[in-house]
N, CA, C and O of each residue as an XYZ file, in Angstrom:
736
protein
N      32.719     18.017      0.228
C      34.114     17.904     -0.145
C      34.826     16.915      0.761
O      35.621     16.103      0.288
N      34.551     16.975      2.057
C      35.199     16.049      2.976
C      34.815     14.615      2.672
O      35.639     13.711      2.813
N      33.578     14.393      2.257
C      33.148     13.052      1.890
C      33.958     12.548      0.697
O      34.421     11.407      0.702
N      34.128     13.367     -0.300
C      34.914     12.980     -1.473
C      36.372     12.815     -1.090
O      37.001     11.822     -1.455
N      36.917     13.773     -0.359
C      38.331     13.768      0.003
C      38.670     12.576      0.879
O      39.721     11.960      0.699
N      37.816     12.242      1.809
C      38.098     11.172      2.752
C      38.135      9.793      2.137
O      38.703      8.875      2.728
N      37.550      9.621      0.978
C      37.465      8.290      0.397
C      38.749      7.840     -0.286
O      38.817      6.700     -0.745
N      39.754      8.678     -0.371
C      41.011      8.249     -0.990
C      41.923      7.572      0.021
O      43.028      7.158     -0.330
N      41.488      7.454      1.252
C      42.328      6.864      2.288
C      42.722      5.428      1.964
O      43.723      4.939      2.487
N      41.972      4.754      1.129
C      42.272      3.368      0.770
C      43.463      3.258     -0.186
O      43.845      2.154     -0.574
N      44.034      4.367     -0.557
C      45.185      4.344     -1.445
C      44.827      4.360     -2.919
O      45.710      4.235     -3.768
N      43.560      4.509     -3.238
C      43.156      4.561     -4.636
C      42.913      5.998     -5.050
O      42.376      6.800     -4.286
N      43.315      6.310     -6.266
C      43.071      7.662     -6.762
C      41.616      7.785     -7.195
O      40.944      6.789     -7.465
N      41.149      9.019     -7.254
C      39.784      9.310     -7.674
C      39.847     10.100     -8.968
O      40.630     11.042     -9.089
N      39.034      9.724     -9.924
C      38.919     10.448    -11.184
C      37.472     10.917    -11.267
O      36.551     10.109    -11.384
N      37.284     12.236    -11.207
C      35.950     12.813    -11.123
C      35.719     13.747    -12.309
O      36.460     14.708    -12.512
N      34.694     13.454    -13.077
C      34.283     14.319    -14.181
C      33.248     15.304    -13.663
O      32.299     14.918    -12.980
N      33.431     16.571    -13.990
C      32.452     17.595    -13.646
C      31.699     17.914    -14.936
O      32.300     18.279    -15.947
N      30.382     17.772    -14.884
C      29.601     18.038    -16.094
C      28.357     18.841    -15.762
O      27.903     18.884    -14.619
N      27.821     19.473    -16.789
C      26.592     20.249    -16.640
C      25.752     20.057    -17.897
O      26.275     19.730    -18.963
N      24.441     20.263    -17.761
C      23.597     20.116    -18.943
C      23.801     21.230    -19.968
O      23.812     20.975    -21.172
N      23.963     22.455    -19.493
C      23.974     23.623    -20.372
C      25.275     24.410    -20.255
O      26.023     24.230    -19.294
N      25.551     25.282    -21.228
C      26.689     26.195    -21.087
C      26.389     27.255    -20.024
O      25.234     27.451    -19.646
N      27.404     27.917    -19.558
C      27.305     29.062    -18.641
C      26.703     28.696    -17.287
O      25.926     29.462    -16.718
N      27.064     27.526    -16.780
C      26.569     27.112    -15.467
C      27.661     27.145    -14.401
O      27.419     26.774    -13.252
N      28.861     27.588    -14.777
C      29.948     27.710    -13.816
C      30.780     26.455    -13.644
O      31.514     26.321    -12.665
N      30.671     25.547    -14.581
C      31.364     24.261    -14.501
C      32.889     24.421    -14.479
O      33.553     23.857    -13.610
N      33.437     25.165    -15.402
C      34.899     25.299    -15.489
C      35.479     25.978    -14.256
O      36.534     25.578    -13.765
N      34.802     26.992    -13.758
C      35.255     27.665    -12.537
C      35.216     26.700    -11.357
O      36.140     26.678    -10.545
N      34.163     25.912    -11.257
C      34.049     24.939    -10.172
C      35.154     23.891    -10.258
O      35.729     23.513     -9.238
N      35.454     23.420    -11.465
C      36.535     22.450    -11.654
C      37.839     23.022    -11.112
O      38.560     22.348    -10.377
N      38.140     24.264    -11.475
C      39.375     24.908    -11.013
C      39.393     25.019     -9.490
O      40.402     24.711     -8.857
N      38.295     25.451     -8.907
C      38.235     25.626     -7.454
C      38.324     24.296     -6.717
O      38.957     24.215     -5.664
N      37.707     23.265     -7.250
C      37.769     21.944     -6.630
C      39.192     21.392     -6.679
O      39.681     20.845     -5.690
N      39.851     21.532     -7.815
C      41.235     21.067     -7.944
C      42.152     21.824     -6.983
O      43.016     21.222     -6.347
N      41.968     23.120     -6.879
C      42.767     23.919     -5.938
C      42.514     23.454     -4.512
O      43.455     23.304     -3.733
N      41.255     23.224     -4.166
C      40.917     22.797     -2.803
C      41.565     21.458     -2.463
O      42.132     21.310     -1.381
N      41.492     20.484     -3.363
C      42.140     19.192     -3.107
C      43.642     19.367     -2.920
O      44.236     18.767     -2.025
N      44.251     20.187     -3.763
C      45.701     20.393     -3.662
C      46.072     21.103     -2.365
O      47.121     20.821     -1.787
N      45.232     22.014     -1.905
C      45.507     22.710     -0.647
C      45.369     21.783      0.558
O      45.879     22.083      1.637
N      44.687     20.668      0.375
C      44.609     19.651      1.426
C      45.822     18.726      1.388
O      45.899     17.758      2.144
N      46.767     19.032      0.500
C      47.982     18.232      0.392
C      47.811     16.994     -0.466
O      48.621     16.070     -0.385
N      46.774     16.958     -1.285
C      46.520     15.818     -2.172
C      47.072     16.114     -3.557
O      46.789     17.163     -4.135
N      47.863     15.185     -4.087
C      48.389     15.352     -5.446
C      47.202     15.355     -6.414
O      46.475     14.369     -6.535
N      47.026     16.484     -7.094
C      45.832     16.702     -7.905
C      46.211     17.110     -9.324
O      47.106     17.929     -9.536
N      45.514     16.524    -10.284
C      45.666     16.897    -11.688
C      44.319     17.375    -12.200
O      43.304     16.703    -12.017
N      44.309     18.522    -12.833
C      43.119     19.044    -13.498
C      43.302     18.811    -14.993
O      44.295     19.249    -15.574
N      42.355     18.126    -15.612
C      42.388     17.896    -17.056
C      41.267     18.697    -17.704
O      40.105     18.579    -17.314
N      41.616     19.507    -18.687
C      40.607     20.244    -19.444
C      40.227     19.413    -20.664
O      40.899     19.459    -21.695
N      39.137     18.650    -20.533
C      38.645     17.823    -21.636
C      37.510     18.510    -22.390
O      36.795     17.875    -23.164
N      37.351     19.808    -22.159
C      36.410     20.576    -22.977
C      37.172     20.986    -24.228
O      37.781     22.054    -24.281
N      37.128     20.135    -25.216
C      37.890     20.357    -26.446
C      37.123     21.219    -27.439
O      37.541     21.381    -28.585
N      36.004     21.767    -26.995
C      35.186     22.644    -27.843
C      35.399     24.113    -27.478
O      35.549     24.969    -28.349
N      35.408     24.382    -26.182
C      35.549     25.751    -25.681
C      36.346     25.712    -24.373
O      35.798     25.982    -23.305
N      37.630     25.379    -24.456
C      38.427     25.207    -23.242
C      38.603     26.512    -22.467
O      38.705     27.589    -23.054
N      38.636     26.396    -21.144
C      38.757     27.584    -20.287
C      39.901     27.502    -19.288
O      40.378     28.536    -18.820
N      40.354     26.296    -18.951
C      41.310     26.170    -17.848
C      42.622     26.911    -18.110
O      43.204     27.478    -17.185
N      43.091     26.913    -19.350
C      44.336     27.634    -19.643
C      44.170     29.130    -19.380
O      45.126     29.799    -18.987
N      42.970     29.656    -19.593
C      42.712     31.071    -19.303
C      42.642     31.312    -17.796
O      43.213     32.279    -17.292
N      41.948     30.440    -17.085
C      41.811     30.608    -15.634
C      43.162     30.541    -14.923
O      43.399     31.272    -13.961
N      44.047     29.661    -15.403
C      45.352     29.492    -14.764
C      46.470     30.247    -15.488
O      47.633     30.184    -15.090
N      46.105     30.953    -16.548
C      47.063     31.770    -17.315
C      48.282     30.960    -17.771
O      49.430     31.297    -17.482
N      47.986     29.890    -18.486
C      49.048     29.048    -19.038
C      48.843     28.921    -20.546
O      47.747     29.151    -21.056
N      49.908     28.552    -21.248
C      49.830     28.323    -22.690
C      48.888     27.171    -22.993
O      48.751     26.241    -22.199
N      48.247     27.240    -24.136
C      47.389     26.143    -24.568
C      47.963     25.486    -25.823
O      47.227     24.936    -26.642
N      49.280     25.552    -25.961
C      49.931     25.019    -27.152
C      49.896     23.500    -27.231
O      49.630     22.941    -28.295
N      50.156     22.841    -26.136
C      50.155     21.379    -26.117
C      49.390     20.935    -24.885
O      49.554     21.491    -23.799
N      48.555     19.928    -25.067
C      47.746     19.482    -23.938
C      47.140     18.119    -24.195
O      47.784     17.236    -24.762
N      45.899     17.953    -23.775
C      45.216     16.666    -23.887
C      45.128     16.200    -25.337
O      45.369     15.028    -25.629
N      44.790     17.100    -26.232
C      44.666     16.724    -27.647
C      45.967     16.111    -28.151
O      45.960     15.060    -28.792
N      47.069     16.767    -27.860
C      48.365     16.273    -28.322
C      48.744     14.975    -27.612
O      49.350     14.091    -28.218
N      48.390     14.855    -26.333
C      48.682     13.628    -25.584
C      47.916     12.436    -26.157
O      48.398     11.304    -26.116
N      46.721     12.695    -26.692
C      45.924     11.618    -27.277
C      46.297     11.338    -28.729
O      46.190     10.201    -29.188
N      46.731     12.359    -29.448
C      47.005     12.208    -30.880
C      48.447     11.811    -31.189
O      48.728     11.265    -32.255
N      49.356     12.085    -30.259
C      50.775     11.834    -30.500
C      51.319     10.825    -29.493
O      50.728     10.643    -28.428
N      52.425     10.172    -29.806
C      52.987      9.203    -28.863
C      53.751      9.843    -27.692
O      54.204      9.140    -26.789
N      53.892     11.161    -27.710
C      54.643     11.849    -26.658
C      53.884     11.818    -25.332
O      52.656     11.738    -25.322
N      54.617     11.881    -24.207
C      53.938     11.963    -22.908
C      53.209     13.303    -22.781
O      53.586     14.276    -23.435
N      52.174     13.360    -21.948
C      51.421     14.615    -21.810
C      52.275     15.727    -21.225
O      53.136     15.486    -20.378
N      52.030     16.935    -21.681
C      52.737     18.105    -21.162
C      51.907     18.688    -20.018
O      50.898     19.355    -20.247
N      52.342     18.430    -18.796
C      51.637     18.903    -17.610
C      52.222     20.228    -17.160
O      53.432     20.438    -17.229
N      51.359     21.116    -16.702
C      51.779     22.436    -16.251
C      51.668     22.518    -14.733
O      50.573     22.382    -14.189
N      52.783     22.737    -14.043
C      52.682     22.974    -12.599
C      52.048     24.342    -12.360
O      52.111     25.220    -13.220
N      51.446     24.515    -11.202
C      50.824     25.789    -10.855
C      51.676     26.441     -9.780
O      51.892     25.874     -8.709
N      52.155     27.640    -10.082
C      53.034     28.354     -9.160
C      52.355     28.547     -7.803
O      51.207     28.985     -7.723
N      53.081     28.217     -6.750
C      52.566     28.380     -5.395
C      51.663     27.248     -4.936
O      51.185     27.255     -3.802
N      51.426     26.277     -5.805
C      50.581     25.126     -5.455
C      51.319     23.845     -5.837
O      51.106     23.298     -6.919
N      52.185     23.372     -4.947
C      53.039     22.238     -5.298
C      52.297     20.926     -5.551
O      52.865     20.004     -6.138
N      51.061     20.829     -5.126
C      50.314     19.580     -5.304
C      49.352     19.616     -6.492
O      48.565     18.688     -6.678
N      49.411     20.679     -7.294
C      48.477     20.822     -8.411
C      49.211     20.927     -9.744
O      50.193     21.658     -9.875
N      48.716     20.182    -10.728
C      49.208     20.284    -12.105
C      47.996     20.348    -13.035
O      46.907     19.880    -12.704
N      48.220     20.943    -14.208
C      47.150     21.115    -15.194
C      47.549     20.411    -16.490
O      48.673     20.559    -16.971
N      46.620     19.651    -17.040
C      46.741     19.166    -18.410
C      45.668     19.919    -19.189
O      44.501     19.529    -19.210
N      46.094     21.009    -19.832
C      45.140     21.836    -20.566
C      44.653     21.094    -21.805
O      45.120     19.993    -22.096
N      43.727     21.687    -22.523
C      43.112     20.996    -23.659
C      44.054     20.845    -24.848
O      44.019     19.828    -25.541
N      44.887     21.839    -25.085
C      45.691     21.840    -26.300
C      44.892     22.428    -27.450
O      43.835     23.025    -27.240
N      45.392     22.261    -28.649
C      44.723     22.813    -29.831
C      43.367     22.145    -30.037
O      43.225     20.934    -29.863
N      42.383     22.941    -30.407
C      41.038     22.406    -30.622
C      41.049     21.534    -31.882
O      41.389     22.010    -32.966
N      40.680     20.259    -31.740
C      40.728     19.349    -32.886
C      39.452     19.433    -33.724
O      38.439     19.950    -33.253
N      39.491     18.937    -34.945
C      38.279     18.937    -35.770
C      37.274     17.864    -35.331
O      36.107     17.908    -35.718
N      37.734     16.901    -34.520
C      36.910     15.739    -34.172
C      37.004     15.392    -32.680
O      37.468     14.301    -32.348
N      36.583     16.273    -31.776
C      36.774     16.017    -30.346
C      36.196     14.695    -29.849
O      36.869     13.976    -29.111
N      34.977     14.362    -30.232
C      34.359     13.138    -29.705
C      35.110     11.901    -30.177
O      35.252     10.932    -29.431
N      35.585     11.935    -31.400
C      36.355     10.806    -31.929
C      37.656     10.636    -31.150
O      38.046      9.518    -30.813
N      38.310     11.734    -30.871
C      39.566     11.693    -30.125
C      39.348     11.183    -28.699
O      40.141     10.389    -28.192
N      38.276     11.639    -28.058
C      37.995     11.231    -26.680
C      37.464      9.806    -26.592
O      37.631      9.149    -25.564
N      36.832      9.325    -27.646
C      36.247      7.980    -27.635
C      37.284      6.890    -27.835
O      37.036      5.725    -27.525
N      38.414      7.259    -28.337
C      39.476      6.298    -28.578
C      39.981      5.737    -27.250
O      39.866      6.385    -26.211
N      40.525      4.564    -27.292
C      41.055      3.875    -26.111
C      42.208      4.640    -25.450
O      42.559      4.369    -24.302
N      42.785      5.582    -26.169
C      43.947      6.308    -25.639
C      43.606      7.142    -24.410
O      44.450      7.285    -23.525
N      42.402      7.695    -24.326
C      42.017      8.465    -23.141
C      42.007      7.565    -21.912
O      42.518      7.943    -20.858
N      41.439      6.403    -22.045
C      41.393      5.452    -20.934
C      42.803      5.073    -20.477
O      43.079      5.026    -19.278
N      43.682      4.806    -21.424
C      45.068      4.449    -21.090
C      45.794      5.616    -20.433
O      46.541      5.419    -19.474
N      45.584      6.824    -20.937
C      46.221      8.008    -20.365
C      45.782      8.203    -18.919
O      46.616      8.410    -18.037
N      44.481      8.138    -18.674
C      43.965      8.320    -17.312
C      44.500      7.224    -16.397
O      44.875      7.499    -15.257
N      44.539      5.994    -16.881
C      45.067      4.883    -16.082
C      46.515      5.152    -15.675
O      46.886      4.917    -14.525
N      47.325      5.636    -16.594
C      48.725      5.947    -16.279
C      48.838      7.091    -15.277
O      49.681      7.047    -14.381
N      48.007      8.104    -15.417
C      48.069      9.268    -14.527
C      47.582      8.943    -13.118
O      47.984      9.603    -12.160
N      46.729      7.943    -12.982
C      46.219      7.545    -11.656
C      47.343      7.130    -10.718
O      47.223      7.282     -9.502
N      48.426      6.611    -11.266
C      49.528      6.160    -10.404
C      50.285      7.330     -9.781
O      51.009      7.143     -8.804
N      50.131      8.524    -10.327
C      50.834      9.705     -9.835
C      49.952     10.614     -8.996
O      50.441     11.266     -8.073
N      48.666     10.669     -9.298
C      47.772     11.646     -8.661
C      46.710     10.967     -7.811
O      46.184      9.912     -8.164
N      46.407     11.603     -6.673
C      45.340     11.115     -5.803
C      43.976     11.539     -6.334
O      42.994     10.807     -6.209
N      43.927     12.726     -6.927
C      42.695     13.231     -7.526
C      42.968     13.694     -8.943
O      43.936     14.408     -9.206
N      42.104     13.279     -9.847
C      42.104     13.803    -11.207
C      40.704     14.373    -11.422
O      39.710     13.650    -11.358
N      40.641     15.674    -11.675
C      39.370     16.374    -11.847
C      39.292     16.816    -13.307
O      40.209     17.457    -13.820
N      38.189     16.467    -13.970
C      38.103     16.672    -15.418
C      36.953     17.609    -15.783
O      35.809     17.402    -15.378
N      37.281     18.639    -16.553
C      36.306     19.589    -17.094
C      35.823     19.061    -18.446
O      36.608     18.510    -19.217
N      34.533     19.231    -18.730
C      33.944     18.742    -19.977
C      33.001     19.795    -20.566
O      32.591     20.716    -19.859
N      32.654     19.672    -21.845
C      31.671     20.603    -22.417
C      30.255     20.255    -21.944
O      30.039     19.173    -21.400
N      29.292     21.158    -22.145
C      27.913     20.887    -21.717
C      27.314     19.687    -22.455
O      27.461     19.547    -23.669
N      26.646     18.841    -21.704
C      26.109     17.591    -22.248
C      24.946     17.820    -23.210
O      24.731     17.010    -24.111
N      24.195     18.903    -23.039
C      23.070     19.149    -23.948
C      23.542     19.438    -25.371
O      22.790     19.249    -26.327
N      24.777     19.892    -25.509
C      25.304     20.226    -26.832
C      26.184     19.127    -27.417
O      26.196     18.915    -28.629
N      26.929     18.420    -26.544
C      27.915     17.448    -27.014
C      27.929     16.217    -26.105
O      27.686     16.320    -24.903
N      28.215     15.063    -26.688
C      28.300     13.819    -25.917
C      29.682     13.610    -25.307
O      29.908     12.601    -24.639
N      30.602     14.533    -25.519
C      31.977     14.378    -25.037
C      32.030     14.059    -23.541
O      32.764     13.168    -23.114
N      31.251     14.788    -22.757
C      31.262     14.610    -21.309
C      30.848     13.213    -20.892
O      31.373     12.674    -19.918
N      29.911     12.622    -21.618
C      29.479     11.258    -21.315
C      30.599     10.267    -21.585
O      30.790      9.316    -20.827
N      31.333     10.488    -22.657
C      32.472      9.637    -22.989
C      33.536      9.722    -21.907
O      34.087      8.705    -21.485
N      33.821     10.933    -21.461
C      34.821     11.135    -20.406
C      34.331     10.533    -19.092
O      35.114      9.926    -18.361
N      33.052     10.693    -18.788
C      32.489     10.138    -17.549
C      32.632      8.621    -17.506
O      32.893      8.051    -16.447
N      32.461      7.970    -18.646
C      32.609      6.517    -18.699
C      34.030      6.097    -18.339
O      34.228      5.052    -17.719
N      35.014      6.894    -18.720
C      36.409      6.612    -18.382
C      36.677      6.925    -16.914
O      37.341      6.155    -16.220
N      36.161      8.052    -16.448
C      36.426      8.497    -15.077
C      35.744      7.602    -14.046
O      36.360      7.191    -13.063
N      34.488      7.311    -14.277
C      33.755      6.469    -13.341
C      32.976      7.212    -12.278
O      32.093      6.633    -11.646
N      33.284      8.496    -12.062
C      32.574      9.288    -11.063
C      32.268     10.667    -11.639
O      33.054     11.230    -12.401
N      31.095     11.203    -11.253
C      30.631     12.463    -11.823
C      30.035     13.350    -10.741
O      29.328     12.883     -9.848
N      30.336     14.640    -10.842
C      29.606     15.675    -10.113
C      28.867     16.489    -11.164
O      29.457     16.908    -12.160
N      27.586     16.712    -10.945
C      26.759     17.450    -11.895
C      26.570     18.874    -11.379
O      26.234     19.082    -10.214
N      26.788     19.848    -12.256
C      26.644     21.256    -11.904
C      25.446     21.830    -12.648
O      25.271     21.599    -13.844
N      24.634     22.575    -11.926
C      23.549     23.317    -12.561
C      23.544     24.726    -11.982
O      24.159     24.993    -10.949
N      22.856     25.601    -12.651
C      22.832     27.005    -12.225
C      21.415     27.412    -11.847
O      20.466     27.190    -12.599
N      21.289     28.006    -10.679
C      19.987     28.465    -10.199
C      19.384     29.455    -11.188
O      20.089     30.308    -11.728
N      18.101     29.343    -11.421
C      17.358     30.218    -12.321
C      17.827     30.105    -13.780
O      17.522     30.977    -14.594
N      18.558     29.050    -14.109
C      19.094     28.889    -15.461
C      18.824     27.478    -15.999
O      18.363     27.311    -17.128
N      19.115     26.481    -15.182
C      18.972     25.095    -15.601
C      17.571     24.596    -15.272
O      17.123     24.688    -14.129
N      16.895     24.077    -16.262
C      15.554     23.547    -16.038
C      15.576     22.084    -15.626
O      16.567     21.383    -15.829
N      14.476     21.636    -15.048
C      14.349     20.231    -14.653
C      14.467     19.310    -15.859
O      15.030     18.219    -15.762
N      13.942     19.746    -16.983
C      13.996     18.939    -18.206
C      15.449     18.637    -18.591
O      15.784     17.502    -18.929
N      16.298     19.652    -18.537
C      17.713     19.470    -18.900
C      18.427     18.552    -17.908
O      19.241     17.717    -18.302
N      18.119     18.710    -16.624
C      18.747     17.847    -15.614
C      18.293     16.399    -15.776
O      19.109     15.480    -15.692
N      17.024     16.195    -16.002
C      16.519     14.829    -16.201
C      17.160     14.189    -17.436
O      17.530     13.015    -17.418
N      17.281     14.965    -18.489
C      17.896     14.460    -19.712
C      19.349     14.060    -19.464
O      19.788     12.998    -19.908
N      20.090     14.905    -18.759
C      21.486     14.585    -18.455
C      21.566     13.299    -17.642
O      22.351     12.410    -17.972
N      20.773     13.190    -16.595
C      20.822     12.006    -15.733
C      20.407     10.748    -16.492
O      20.959      9.672    -16.260
N      19.447     10.877    -17.388
C      19.037      9.732    -18.202
C      20.184      9.291    -19.113
O      20.473      8.100    -19.230
N      20.821     10.248    -19.746
C      21.940      9.940    -20.643
C      23.137      9.379    -19.882
O      23.932      8.621    -20.437
N      23.262      9.753    -18.612
C      24.357      9.242    -17.774
C      24.279      7.731    -17.591
O      25.299      7.082    -17.363
N      23.076      7.167    -17.687
C      22.903      5.728    -17.490
C      23.793      4.885    -18.379
O      24.255      3.822    -17.965
N      24.036      5.341    -19.590
C      24.861      4.579    -20.527
C      26.337      4.560    -20.142
O      27.091      3.722    -20.637
N      26.757      5.466    -19.271
C      28.178      5.556    -18.919
C      28.571      4.622    -17.786
O      29.742      4.269    -17.645
N      27.605      4.225    -16.986
C      27.837      3.423    -15.778
C      28.682      4.165    -14.752
O      29.215      3.554    -13.825
N      28.806      5.459    -14.912
C      29.541      6.278    -13.938
C      28.639      6.566    -12.744
O      27.424      6.712    -12.878
N      29.257      6.642    -11.592
C      28.519      6.934    -10.369
C      28.365      8.444    -10.221
O      29.350      9.180    -10.280
N      27.142      8.901    -10.030
C      26.895     10.318     -9.780
C      27.110     10.554     -8.288
O      26.353     10.055     -7.455
N      28.147     11.318     -7.960
C      28.485     11.594     -6.563
C      27.538     12.598     -5.937
O      27.296     12.570     -4.730
N      27.005     13.481     -6.759
C      26.098     14.497     -6.248
C      25.912     15.599     -7.263
O      26.430     15.547     -8.379
N      25.156     16.599     -6.845
C      24.875     17.746     -7.705
C      25.217     19.024     -6.958
O      25.081     19.106     -5.737
N      25.656     20.003     -7.700
C      26.008     21.305     -7.138
C      25.145     22.345     -7.830
O      25.091     22.405     -9.058
N      24.476     23.158     -7.037
C      23.647     24.232     -7.567
C      24.418     25.537     -7.429
O      24.613     26.045     -6.324
N      24.846     26.063     -8.549
C      25.590     27.322     -8.589
C      24.630     28.497     -8.580
O      23.524     28.411     -9.114
N      25.052     29.580     -7.979
C      24.255     30.808     -8.019
C      25.225     31.974     -8.133
O      25.928     32.296     -7.176
N      25.264     32.595     -9.281
C      26.150     33.750     -9.483
C      25.510     34.755    -10.391
O      26.105     35.794    -10.678
């Protein structure tokens, strides 16, 4: 964490996608904890829930999921960010309503423009994505973010799934910052 946190000293924001090969590897919980940790270090942090298939961040933070990333990408309105009570440096952009075409919505140039605009306000943007073995959404988001942390679960994720994810990551040109092995 200190390695990641220390690299923002140059005045540039960091956009980090958290992805995993399979469902139920603890990715969404890790995203929430990482965003909280950055904010507790006094870093302006935005958590984006880009898992438009099975979003979890609104449940973890107990916020409405009425308007979020989907609406920010589909409508000309500015994104509806949710502050987190007791954490002045953290905001959430939840997923919003589940769209019929998540990959199409995320592949559009609007995600790139949205992230570019948000970089001027936040030092860290941490993005939750669906499992890569089921959907390509995470790869699309990783290409926009440029940096990735890969999460796997002990006794759950096989080498085959990890190799497949890393191979598919090549097309994104995103830098893999490291891997986290969850055990719960």
